[in-house]
């Protein structure tokens, strides 16, 4: 029997690897435009063993991804990148990816940075328990400031 896809169907969160390079690159371009990483950095993130990288899969499509890093000496995890395909947003995929990445990082605190104008990301992080701890003035190429946020776990 044909069962139509329900939008309420949760996306599956799975480990990502270099095999997902094309899908993650595509998503990065959709989500970040000119701020998208160079492909070599994405490949490195999907390959280096110390990096946490996850994908969200729905409708047989990679609809979200997250990349996390560990700074072991500082006992700090960093969320390096997170993105969700536009027509899959506001379904809890970003929140689920973030929580899964924090768990796998396994660090007592997690930090991240975002454009000061990125309200969707700011709300997501605030809702997940992050607080603003710093501003990096003119951090982005176009001169926009970055907000630095931290969550103590
Ligand atoms: C930021 C982003 C990853 C959020 O992904 P998402 O799957 O839509 O997030 P969720 O559905 O899990 O949202 C969780 C909460 O975050 C907040 N939120 C997310 N998007 C929001 C928006 N556009 N406006 C206001 N609040 C928002 C809400 O509180 C939401 O909870 P609710 O839907 O129950 O109200 C997504 O918008 C995205 O990919 N943006 C482009 C890339 C980007 O900016 N990445 C972050 C770089 S720092």
Short mmCIF file of N, CA and C and ligand atoms in Angstrom, two decimals:
data_model
loop_
_atom_site.label_atom_id
_atom_site.label_comp_id
_atom_site.label_asym_id
_atom_site.label_seq_id
_atom_site.Cartn_x
_atom_site.Cartn_y
_atom_site.Cartn_z
N UNK A 1 0.83 -1.20 0.00
CA UNK A 1 0.00 0.00 0.00
C UNK A 1 0.87 1.25 0.00
N UNK A 2 0.50 2.22 -0.82
CA UNK A 2 1.27 3.46 -0.86
C UNK A 2 0.97 4.29 0.39
N UNK A 3 2.03 4.68 1.07
CA UNK A 3 1.83 5.54 2.25
C UNK A 3 2.51 6.87 2.01
N UNK A 4 1.71 7.93 1.88
CA UNK A 4 2.31 9.24 1.61
C UNK A 4 3.22 9.67 2.76
N UNK A 5 4.28 10.40 2.42
CA UNK A 5 5.20 10.88 3.46
C UNK A 5 4.50 11.89 4.36
N UNK A 6 4.65 11.68 5.64
CA UNK A 6 4.08 12.63 6.58
C UNK A 6 5.14 13.65 6.97
N UNK A 7 4.85 14.96 6.91
CA UNK A 7 5.84 15.95 7.28
C UNK A 7 6.25 15.82 8.74
N UNK A 8 5.39 15.14 9.54
CA UNK A 8 5.72 14.99 10.95
C UNK A 8 6.74 13.87 11.17
N UNK A 9 7.01 13.10 10.11
CA UNK A 9 7.97 12.00 10.20
C UNK A 9 9.34 12.54 10.61
N UNK A 10 9.93 12.06 11.71
CA UNK A 10 11.23 12.63 12.09
C UNK A 10 12.32 12.22 11.12
N UNK A 11 13.29 13.10 10.92
CA UNK A 11 14.44 12.75 10.08
C UNK A 11 15.34 11.83 10.88
N UNK A 12 16.04 10.93 10.20
CA UNK A 12 17.00 10.05 10.86
C UNK A 12 18.33 10.78 10.99
N UNK A 13 18.94 10.73 12.17
CA UNK A 13 20.26 11.35 12.36
C UNK A 13 21.31 10.23 12.32
N UNK A 14 22.24 10.37 11.37
CA UNK A 14 23.22 9.31 11.10
C UNK A 14 24.62 9.91 10.99
N UNK A 15 25.66 9.08 11.20
CA UNK A 15 27.01 9.60 10.97
C UNK A 15 27.19 9.99 9.50
N UNK A 16 27.92 11.06 9.26
CA UNK A 16 28.23 11.46 7.88
C UNK A 16 29.70 11.14 7.60
N UNK A 17 30.03 10.95 6.33
CA UNK A 17 31.41 10.64 5.97
C UNK A 17 31.75 11.33 4.65
N UNK A 18 32.96 11.07 4.14
CA UNK A 18 33.37 11.68 2.87
C UNK A 18 32.40 11.31 1.75
N UNK A 19 31.68 10.21 1.91
CA UNK A 19 30.72 9.83 0.87
C UNK A 19 29.58 10.85 0.75
N UNK A 20 29.41 11.66 1.79
CA UNK A 20 28.34 12.67 1.78
C UNK A 20 28.83 14.04 1.30
N UNK A 21 30.06 14.07 0.78
CA UNK A 21 30.65 15.37 0.40
C UNK A 21 29.74 16.17 -0.53
N UNK A 22 29.23 15.52 -1.58
CA UNK A 22 28.42 16.25 -2.56
C UNK A 22 27.16 16.82 -1.91
N UNK A 23 26.48 15.99 -1.11
CA UNK A 23 25.24 16.46 -0.46
C UNK A 23 25.51 17.58 0.53
N UNK A 24 26.58 17.42 1.33
CA UNK A 24 26.87 18.44 2.34
C UNK A 24 27.31 19.75 1.67
N UNK A 25 28.11 19.62 0.61
CA UNK A 25 28.53 20.82 -0.15
C UNK A 25 27.30 21.56 -0.69
N UNK A 26 26.38 20.80 -1.25
CA UNK A 26 25.17 21.41 -1.81
C UNK A 26 24.40 22.15 -0.72
N UNK A 27 24.25 21.48 0.42
CA UNK A 27 23.52 22.10 1.53
C UNK A 27 24.23 23.35 2.04
N UNK A 28 25.55 23.27 2.13
CA UNK A 28 26.31 24.44 2.59
C UNK A 28 26.08 25.64 1.68
N UNK A 29 26.07 25.37 0.37
CA UNK A 29 25.87 26.49 -0.58
C UNK A 29 24.47 27.07 -0.42
N UNK A 30 23.47 26.17 -0.24
CA UNK A 30 22.10 26.64 -0.05
C UNK A 30 22.00 27.45 1.24
N UNK A 31 22.63 26.95 2.30
CA UNK A 31 22.46 27.57 3.63
C UNK A 31 23.33 28.80 3.83
N UNK A 32 24.54 28.80 3.24
CA UNK A 32 25.50 29.86 3.60
C UNK A 32 25.94 30.73 2.43
N UNK A 33 25.59 30.34 1.19
CA UNK A 33 25.98 31.16 0.04
C UNK A 33 27.46 31.46 0.04
N UNK A 34 27.78 32.75 0.09
CA UNK A 34 29.21 33.14 -0.02
C UNK A 34 30.02 32.77 1.21
N UNK A 35 29.35 32.45 2.33
CA UNK A 35 30.09 32.03 3.53
C UNK A 35 30.37 30.52 3.53
N UNK A 36 29.92 29.80 2.49
CA UNK A 36 30.14 28.34 2.47
C UNK A 36 31.64 28.04 2.52
N UNK A 37 31.99 26.97 3.20
CA UNK A 37 33.40 26.59 3.30
C UNK A 37 33.94 26.21 1.92
N UNK A 38 35.25 26.39 1.70
CA UNK A 38 35.87 25.78 0.52
C UNK A 38 35.71 24.26 0.60
N UNK A 39 35.55 23.59 -0.55
CA UNK A 39 35.22 22.16 -0.53
C UNK A 39 36.28 21.34 0.20
N UNK A 40 37.53 21.81 0.16
CA UNK A 40 38.60 21.05 0.81
C UNK A 40 38.41 21.03 2.34
N UNK A 41 37.89 22.12 2.88
CA UNK A 41 37.62 22.17 4.33
C UNK A 41 36.46 21.24 4.69
N UNK A 42 35.45 21.20 3.81
CA UNK A 42 34.32 20.29 4.06
C UNK A 42 34.80 18.84 3.99
N UNK A 43 35.64 18.54 2.99
CA UNK A 43 36.17 17.18 2.88
C UNK A 43 36.98 16.82 4.12
N UNK A 44 37.81 17.76 4.59
CA UNK A 44 38.61 17.51 5.79
C UNK A 44 37.70 17.23 6.98
N UNK A 45 36.65 18.04 7.13
CA UNK A 45 35.73 17.87 8.27
C UNK A 45 35.03 16.51 8.20
N UNK A 46 34.79 16.03 6.98
CA UNK A 46 34.09 14.75 6.82
C UNK A 46 35.05 13.56 6.91
N UNK A 47 36.34 13.85 7.06
CA UNK A 47 37.35 12.79 7.03
C UNK A 47 38.12 12.66 8.34
N UNK A 48 38.51 13.79 8.95
CA UNK A 48 39.36 13.74 10.16
C UNK A 48 38.65 12.98 11.27
N UNK A 49 39.35 12.05 11.89
CA UNK A 49 38.68 11.21 12.88
C UNK A 49 38.21 11.96 14.13
N UNK A 50 38.87 13.07 14.47
CA UNK A 50 38.48 13.74 15.73
C UNK A 50 37.24 14.63 15.57
N UNK A 51 36.76 14.78 14.32
CA UNK A 51 35.60 15.64 14.07
C UNK A 51 34.31 14.84 14.25
N UNK A 52 33.30 15.49 14.82
CA UNK A 52 31.96 14.89 14.87
C UNK A 52 31.17 15.41 13.68
N UNK A 53 30.66 14.52 12.85
CA UNK A 53 29.86 14.98 11.70
C UNK A 53 28.65 14.08 11.57
N UNK A 54 27.51 14.72 11.48
CA UNK A 54 26.24 14.00 11.42
C UNK A 54 25.41 14.55 10.28
N UNK A 55 24.56 13.69 9.75
CA UNK A 55 23.61 14.15 8.73
C UNK A 55 22.20 13.77 9.18
N UNK A 56 21.23 14.57 8.72
CA UNK A 56 19.82 14.23 8.93
C UNK A 56 19.28 13.80 7.58
N UNK A 57 18.64 12.65 7.55
CA UNK A 57 18.14 12.10 6.29
C UNK A 57 16.62 11.97 6.37
N UNK A 58 15.94 12.50 5.35
CA UNK A 58 14.49 12.35 5.23
C UNK A 58 14.18 12.25 3.75
N UNK A 59 13.19 11.46 3.41
CA UNK A 59 12.82 11.30 1.99
C UNK A 59 14.03 10.89 1.14
N UNK A 60 14.92 10.09 1.74
CA UNK A 60 16.13 9.61 1.05
C UNK A 60 17.05 10.74 0.61
N UNK A 61 16.96 11.84 1.31
CA UNK A 61 17.72 13.05 0.98
C UNK A 61 18.45 13.52 2.23
N UNK A 62 19.68 14.02 2.04
CA UNK A 62 20.36 14.65 3.18
C UNK A 62 19.73 16.04 3.34
N UNK A 63 19.01 16.23 4.44
CA UNK A 63 18.27 17.49 4.63
C UNK A 63 18.91 18.37 5.71
N UNK A 64 19.94 17.84 6.37
CA UNK A 64 20.62 18.65 7.37
C UNK A 64 21.97 18.04 7.69
N UNK A 65 22.85 18.85 8.26
CA UNK A 65 24.16 18.35 8.67
C UNK A 65 24.68 19.20 9.82
N UNK A 66 25.62 18.62 10.55
CA UNK A 66 26.30 19.39 11.61
C UNK A 66 27.73 18.88 11.72
N UNK A 67 28.64 19.81 11.99
CA UNK A 67 30.04 19.45 12.16
C UNK A 67 30.52 20.04 13.48
N UNK A 68 31.11 19.20 14.30
CA UNK A 68 31.62 19.65 15.60
C UNK A 68 33.08 19.27 15.76
N UNK A 69 33.77 20.07 16.53
CA UNK A 69 35.22 19.92 16.73
C UNK A 69 35.52 19.85 18.22
N UNK A 70 36.62 19.18 18.57
CA UNK A 70 37.02 19.16 19.99
C UNK A 70 38.34 19.90 20.18
N UNK A 71 38.38 20.78 21.18
CA UNK A 71 39.67 21.34 21.61
C UNK A 71 39.93 20.70 22.96
N UNK A 72 40.62 19.55 22.91
CA UNK A 72 40.72 18.73 24.12
C UNK A 72 41.43 19.45 25.26
N UNK A 73 42.52 20.21 24.93
CA UNK A 73 43.29 20.86 25.99
C UNK A 73 42.43 21.85 26.76
N UNK A 74 41.51 22.48 26.03
CA UNK A 74 40.62 23.46 26.69
C UNK A 74 39.32 22.81 27.12
N UNK A 75 39.21 21.51 26.90
CA UNK A 75 38.00 20.76 27.27
C UNK A 75 36.73 21.43 26.73
N UNK A 76 36.85 21.88 25.49
CA UNK A 76 35.76 22.61 24.85
C UNK A 76 35.42 21.99 23.50
N UNK A 77 34.13 21.82 23.24
CA UNK A 77 33.67 21.43 21.91
C UNK A 77 33.23 22.68 21.16
N UNK A 78 33.39 22.68 19.85
CA UNK A 78 32.93 23.80 19.01
C UNK A 78 31.98 23.26 17.95
N UNK A 79 30.84 23.90 17.81
CA UNK A 79 29.97 23.60 16.67
C UNK A 79 30.50 24.43 15.51
N UNK A 80 31.05 23.76 14.50
CA UNK A 80 31.71 24.49 13.41
C UNK A 80 30.72 24.87 12.32
N UNK A 81 29.71 24.02 12.10
CA UNK A 81 28.73 24.32 11.05
C UNK A 81 27.47 23.50 11.27
N UNK A 82 26.33 24.12 10.98
CA UNK A 82 25.04 23.42 11.03
C UNK A 82 24.13 24.03 9.98
N UNK A 83 23.43 23.20 9.26
CA UNK A 83 22.49 23.72 8.26
C UNK A 83 21.38 22.72 7.99
N UNK A 84 20.21 23.27 7.69
CA UNK A 84 19.04 22.44 7.37
C UNK A 84 18.44 22.97 6.07
N UNK A 85 18.07 22.07 5.19
CA UNK A 85 17.46 22.43 3.90
C UNK A 85 16.22 23.30 4.16
N UNK A 86 16.05 24.40 3.43
CA UNK A 86 14.98 25.36 3.76
C UNK A 86 13.59 24.74 3.94
N UNK A 87 13.17 23.84 3.03
CA UNK A 87 11.79 23.33 3.19
C UNK A 87 11.67 22.23 4.25
N UNK A 88 12.75 21.98 4.99
CA UNK A 88 12.68 21.04 6.12
C UNK A 88 12.91 21.75 7.46
N UNK A 89 12.96 23.09 7.42
CA UNK A 89 13.21 23.84 8.66
C UNK A 89 11.95 23.89 9.54
N UNK A 90 12.16 24.25 10.78
CA UNK A 90 11.11 24.36 11.80
C UNK A 90 10.40 23.04 12.05
N UNK A 91 11.14 21.94 11.91
CA UNK A 91 10.58 20.63 12.25
C UNK A 91 11.40 19.98 13.35
N UNK A 92 12.31 20.73 13.97
CA UNK A 92 13.11 20.18 15.05
C UNK A 92 14.39 19.50 14.60
N UNK A 93 14.71 19.58 13.29
CA UNK A 93 15.91 18.87 12.80
C UNK A 93 17.19 19.55 13.33
N UNK A 94 17.23 20.87 13.29
CA UNK A 94 18.39 21.59 13.81
C UNK A 94 18.62 21.28 15.28
N UNK A 95 17.55 21.33 16.05
CA UNK A 95 17.64 21.05 17.49
C UNK A 95 18.16 19.63 17.73
N UNK A 96 17.64 18.66 16.96
CA UNK A 96 18.05 17.26 17.13
C UNK A 96 19.51 17.07 16.76
N UNK A 97 19.94 17.68 15.65
CA UNK A 97 21.35 17.57 15.23
C UNK A 97 22.26 18.18 16.30
N UNK A 98 21.86 19.33 16.82
CA UNK A 98 22.68 20.02 17.81
C UNK A 98 22.85 19.16 19.07
N UNK A 99 21.75 18.62 19.56
CA UNK A 99 21.80 17.80 20.78
C UNK A 99 22.66 16.55 20.56
N UNK A 100 22.52 15.92 19.39
CA UNK A 100 23.29 14.71 19.10
C UNK A 100 24.78 15.04 19.01
N UNK A 101 25.11 16.17 18.39
CA UNK A 101 26.51 16.56 18.25
C UNK A 101 27.12 16.89 19.62
N UNK A 102 26.38 17.61 20.45
CA UNK A 102 26.87 17.92 21.80
C UNK A 102 27.18 16.64 22.56
N UNK A 103 26.29 15.67 22.48
CA UNK A 103 26.50 14.39 23.19
C UNK A 103 27.77 13.70 22.70
N UNK A 104 27.95 13.65 21.38
CA UNK A 104 29.11 12.94 20.83
C UNK A 104 30.42 13.70 21.10
N UNK A 105 30.35 15.03 21.17
CA UNK A 105 31.56 15.79 21.49
C UNK A 105 32.03 15.42 22.90
N UNK A 106 31.07 15.23 23.80
CA UNK A 106 31.40 14.76 25.14
C UNK A 106 32.27 15.70 25.94
N UNK A 107 32.14 16.99 25.72
CA UNK A 107 32.96 18.00 26.41
C UNK A 107 32.10 18.74 27.44
N UNK A 108 32.74 19.23 28.52
CA UNK A 108 31.93 19.92 29.54
C UNK A 108 31.34 21.23 29.07
N UNK A 109 31.93 21.82 28.03
CA UNK A 109 31.29 23.02 27.47
C UNK A 109 31.41 22.99 25.95
N UNK A 110 30.43 23.64 25.32
CA UNK A 110 30.39 23.70 23.87
C UNK A 110 30.22 25.17 23.47
N UNK A 111 30.98 25.58 22.46
CA UNK A 111 30.89 26.97 21.99
C UNK A 111 30.56 26.99 20.50
N UNK A 112 30.13 28.14 20.06
CA UNK A 112 29.85 28.33 18.63
C UNK A 112 29.81 29.83 18.35
N UNK A 113 29.86 30.17 17.08
CA UNK A 113 29.73 31.58 16.70
C UNK A 113 28.71 31.70 15.58
N UNK A 114 28.11 32.88 15.50
CA UNK A 114 27.09 33.11 14.48
C UNK A 114 27.07 34.58 14.09
N UNK A 115 26.56 34.86 12.89
CA UNK A 115 26.38 36.24 12.47
C UNK A 115 25.40 36.93 13.43
N UNK A 116 25.69 38.18 13.77
CA UNK A 116 24.83 38.86 14.74
C UNK A 116 23.41 39.05 14.19
N UNK A 117 23.23 38.95 12.86
CA UNK A 117 21.89 39.13 12.28
C UNK A 117 21.13 37.81 12.14
N UNK A 118 21.74 36.68 12.52
CA UNK A 118 21.13 35.37 12.27
C UNK A 118 20.14 34.99 13.38
N UNK A 119 18.93 35.54 13.27
CA UNK A 119 17.94 35.37 14.33
C UNK A 119 17.52 33.91 14.52
N UNK A 120 17.36 33.17 13.40
CA UNK A 120 16.91 31.77 13.51
C UNK A 120 17.93 30.97 14.32
N UNK A 121 19.21 31.16 14.00
CA UNK A 121 20.25 30.42 14.72
C UNK A 121 20.31 30.89 16.18
N UNK A 122 20.20 32.19 16.39
CA UNK A 122 20.25 32.72 17.77
C UNK A 122 19.16 32.09 18.62
N UNK A 123 17.93 32.02 18.07
CA UNK A 123 16.81 31.43 18.81
C UNK A 123 17.06 29.95 19.09
N UNK A 124 17.54 29.24 18.04
CA UNK A 124 17.83 27.81 18.21
C UNK A 124 18.82 27.60 19.36
N UNK A 125 19.90 28.38 19.36
CA UNK A 125 20.94 28.19 20.37
C UNK A 125 20.46 28.61 21.76
N UNK A 126 19.72 29.72 21.81
CA UNK A 126 19.19 30.14 23.12
C UNK A 126 18.27 29.07 23.68
N UNK A 127 17.41 28.55 22.80
CA UNK A 127 16.46 27.52 23.25
C UNK A 127 17.20 26.27 23.74
N UNK A 128 18.39 26.02 23.14
CA UNK A 128 19.17 24.83 23.53
C UNK A 128 20.06 25.09 24.75
N UNK A 129 20.01 26.31 25.29
CA UNK A 129 20.72 26.58 26.54
C UNK A 129 22.05 27.32 26.38
N UNK A 130 22.31 27.87 25.20
CA UNK A 130 23.55 28.63 24.99
C UNK A 130 23.33 30.08 25.44
N UNK A 131 24.39 30.68 25.97
CA UNK A 131 24.33 32.10 26.30
C UNK A 131 25.48 32.84 25.60
N UNK A 132 25.26 34.10 25.28
CA UNK A 132 26.29 34.90 24.59
C UNK A 132 27.42 35.20 25.55
N UNK A 133 28.65 34.97 25.12
CA UNK A 133 29.80 35.25 26.01
C UNK A 133 30.78 36.25 25.41
N UNK A 134 30.66 36.52 24.11
CA UNK A 134 31.65 37.42 23.50
C UNK A 134 31.11 37.92 22.16
N UNK A 135 31.74 38.98 21.66
CA UNK A 135 31.48 39.45 20.30
C UNK A 135 32.82 39.57 19.59
N UNK A 136 32.90 39.00 18.39
CA UNK A 136 34.10 39.18 17.57
C UNK A 136 33.75 40.25 16.54
N UNK A 137 34.34 41.43 16.75
CA UNK A 137 34.03 42.58 15.89
C UNK A 137 34.46 42.32 14.45
N UNK A 138 33.59 42.65 13.49
CA UNK A 138 33.90 42.56 12.05
C UNK A 138 34.51 41.20 11.67
N UNK A 139 33.99 40.15 12.25
CA UNK A 139 34.57 38.82 12.03
C UNK A 139 34.35 38.33 10.60
N UNK A 140 33.21 38.66 10.03
CA UNK A 140 32.90 38.17 8.68
C UNK A 140 33.45 39.11 7.61
N UNK A 141 33.65 38.54 6.40
CA UNK A 141 34.29 39.29 5.32
C UNK A 141 33.57 40.60 5.01
N UNK A 142 32.23 40.60 5.19
CA UNK A 142 31.49 41.83 4.89
C UNK A 142 31.44 42.78 6.08
N UNK A 143 32.18 42.46 7.14
CA UNK A 143 32.28 43.38 8.27
C UNK A 143 31.31 43.12 9.40
N UNK A 144 30.41 42.13 9.21
CA UNK A 144 29.43 41.86 10.28
C UNK A 144 30.13 41.22 11.49
N UNK A 145 29.61 41.55 12.68
CA UNK A 145 30.15 40.96 13.91
C UNK A 145 29.69 39.52 14.07
N UNK A 146 30.48 38.74 14.80
CA UNK A 146 30.05 37.40 15.22
C UNK A 146 29.71 37.44 16.70
N UNK A 147 28.65 36.74 17.05
CA UNK A 147 28.32 36.52 18.47
C UNK A 147 28.90 35.15 18.83
N UNK A 148 29.58 35.08 19.97
CA UNK A 148 30.10 33.80 20.45
C UNK A 148 29.21 33.34 21.60
N UNK A 149 28.76 32.09 21.53
CA UNK A 149 27.87 31.57 22.57
C UNK A 149 28.47 30.31 23.18
N UNK A 150 28.04 30.05 24.42
CA UNK A 150 28.58 28.89 25.14
C UNK A 150 27.46 28.18 25.91
N UNK A 151 27.59 26.87 25.95
CA UNK A 151 26.69 26.07 26.78
C UNK A 151 27.54 25.23 27.72
N UNK A 152 27.26 25.32 29.01
CA UNK A 152 27.97 24.49 29.98
C UNK A 152 27.06 23.31 30.27
N UNK A 153 27.62 22.10 30.14
CA UNK A 153 26.75 20.91 30.19
C UNK A 153 26.83 20.22 31.55
C1 LIG B 1 19.45 27.72 12.03
C2 LIG B 1 18.88 26.42 11.42
C3 LIG B 1 19.98 25.36 11.40
C4 LIG B 1 17.71 25.94 12.31
O1 LIG B 1 17.31 24.65 11.83
P1 LIG B 1 15.81 24.12 12.05
O2 LIG B 1 15.80 22.67 11.73
O3 LIG B 1 14.85 24.98 11.34
O4 LIG B 1 15.64 24.36 13.62
P2 LIG B 1 14.53 23.68 14.57
O5 LIG B 1 13.31 23.36 13.79
O6 LIG B 1 15.17 22.56 15.30
O7 LIG B 1 14.21 24.89 15.56
C5 LIG B 1 14.45 24.80 16.94
C6 LIG B 1 14.07 26.12 17.57
O8 LIG B 1 14.93 27.15 17.08
C7 LIG B 1 14.18 28.37 16.93
N1 LIG B 1 14.10 28.74 15.52
C8 LIG B 1 14.56 28.02 14.46
N2 LIG B 1 14.36 28.71 13.31
C9 LIG B 1 13.75 29.87 13.65
C10 LIG B 1 13.29 30.98 12.92
N3 LIG B 1 13.40 31.05 11.57
N4 LIG B 1 12.74 32.01 13.59
C11 LIG B 1 12.62 31.98 14.93
N5 LIG B 1 13.03 30.92 15.70
C12 LIG B 1 13.59 29.89 15.06
C13 LIG B 1 12.79 28.07 17.46
O9 LIG B 1 12.81 28.35 18.85
C14 LIG B 1 12.68 26.58 17.21
O10 LIG B 1 11.76 25.95 18.06
P3 LIG B 1 10.19 25.93 17.63
O11 LIG B 1 10.11 25.60 16.17
O12 LIG B 1 9.63 24.88 18.52
O13 LIG B 1 9.70 27.31 17.91
C15 LIG B 1 18.32 26.68 9.99
O14 LIG B 1 17.49 27.82 10.02
C16 LIG B 1 19.40 26.91 8.94
O15 LIG B 1 19.91 25.96 8.34
N6 LIG B 1 19.76 28.19 8.69
C17 LIG B 1 20.77 28.52 7.67
C18 LIG B 1 22.15 28.09 8.12
C19 LIG B 1 22.54 28.76 9.43
O16 LIG B 1 22.28 29.93 9.64
N7 LIG B 1 23.19 27.96 10.30
C20 LIG B 1 23.65 28.46 11.58
C21 LIG B 1 24.95 29.14 11.41
S1 LIG B 1 25.57 29.73 12.96
#
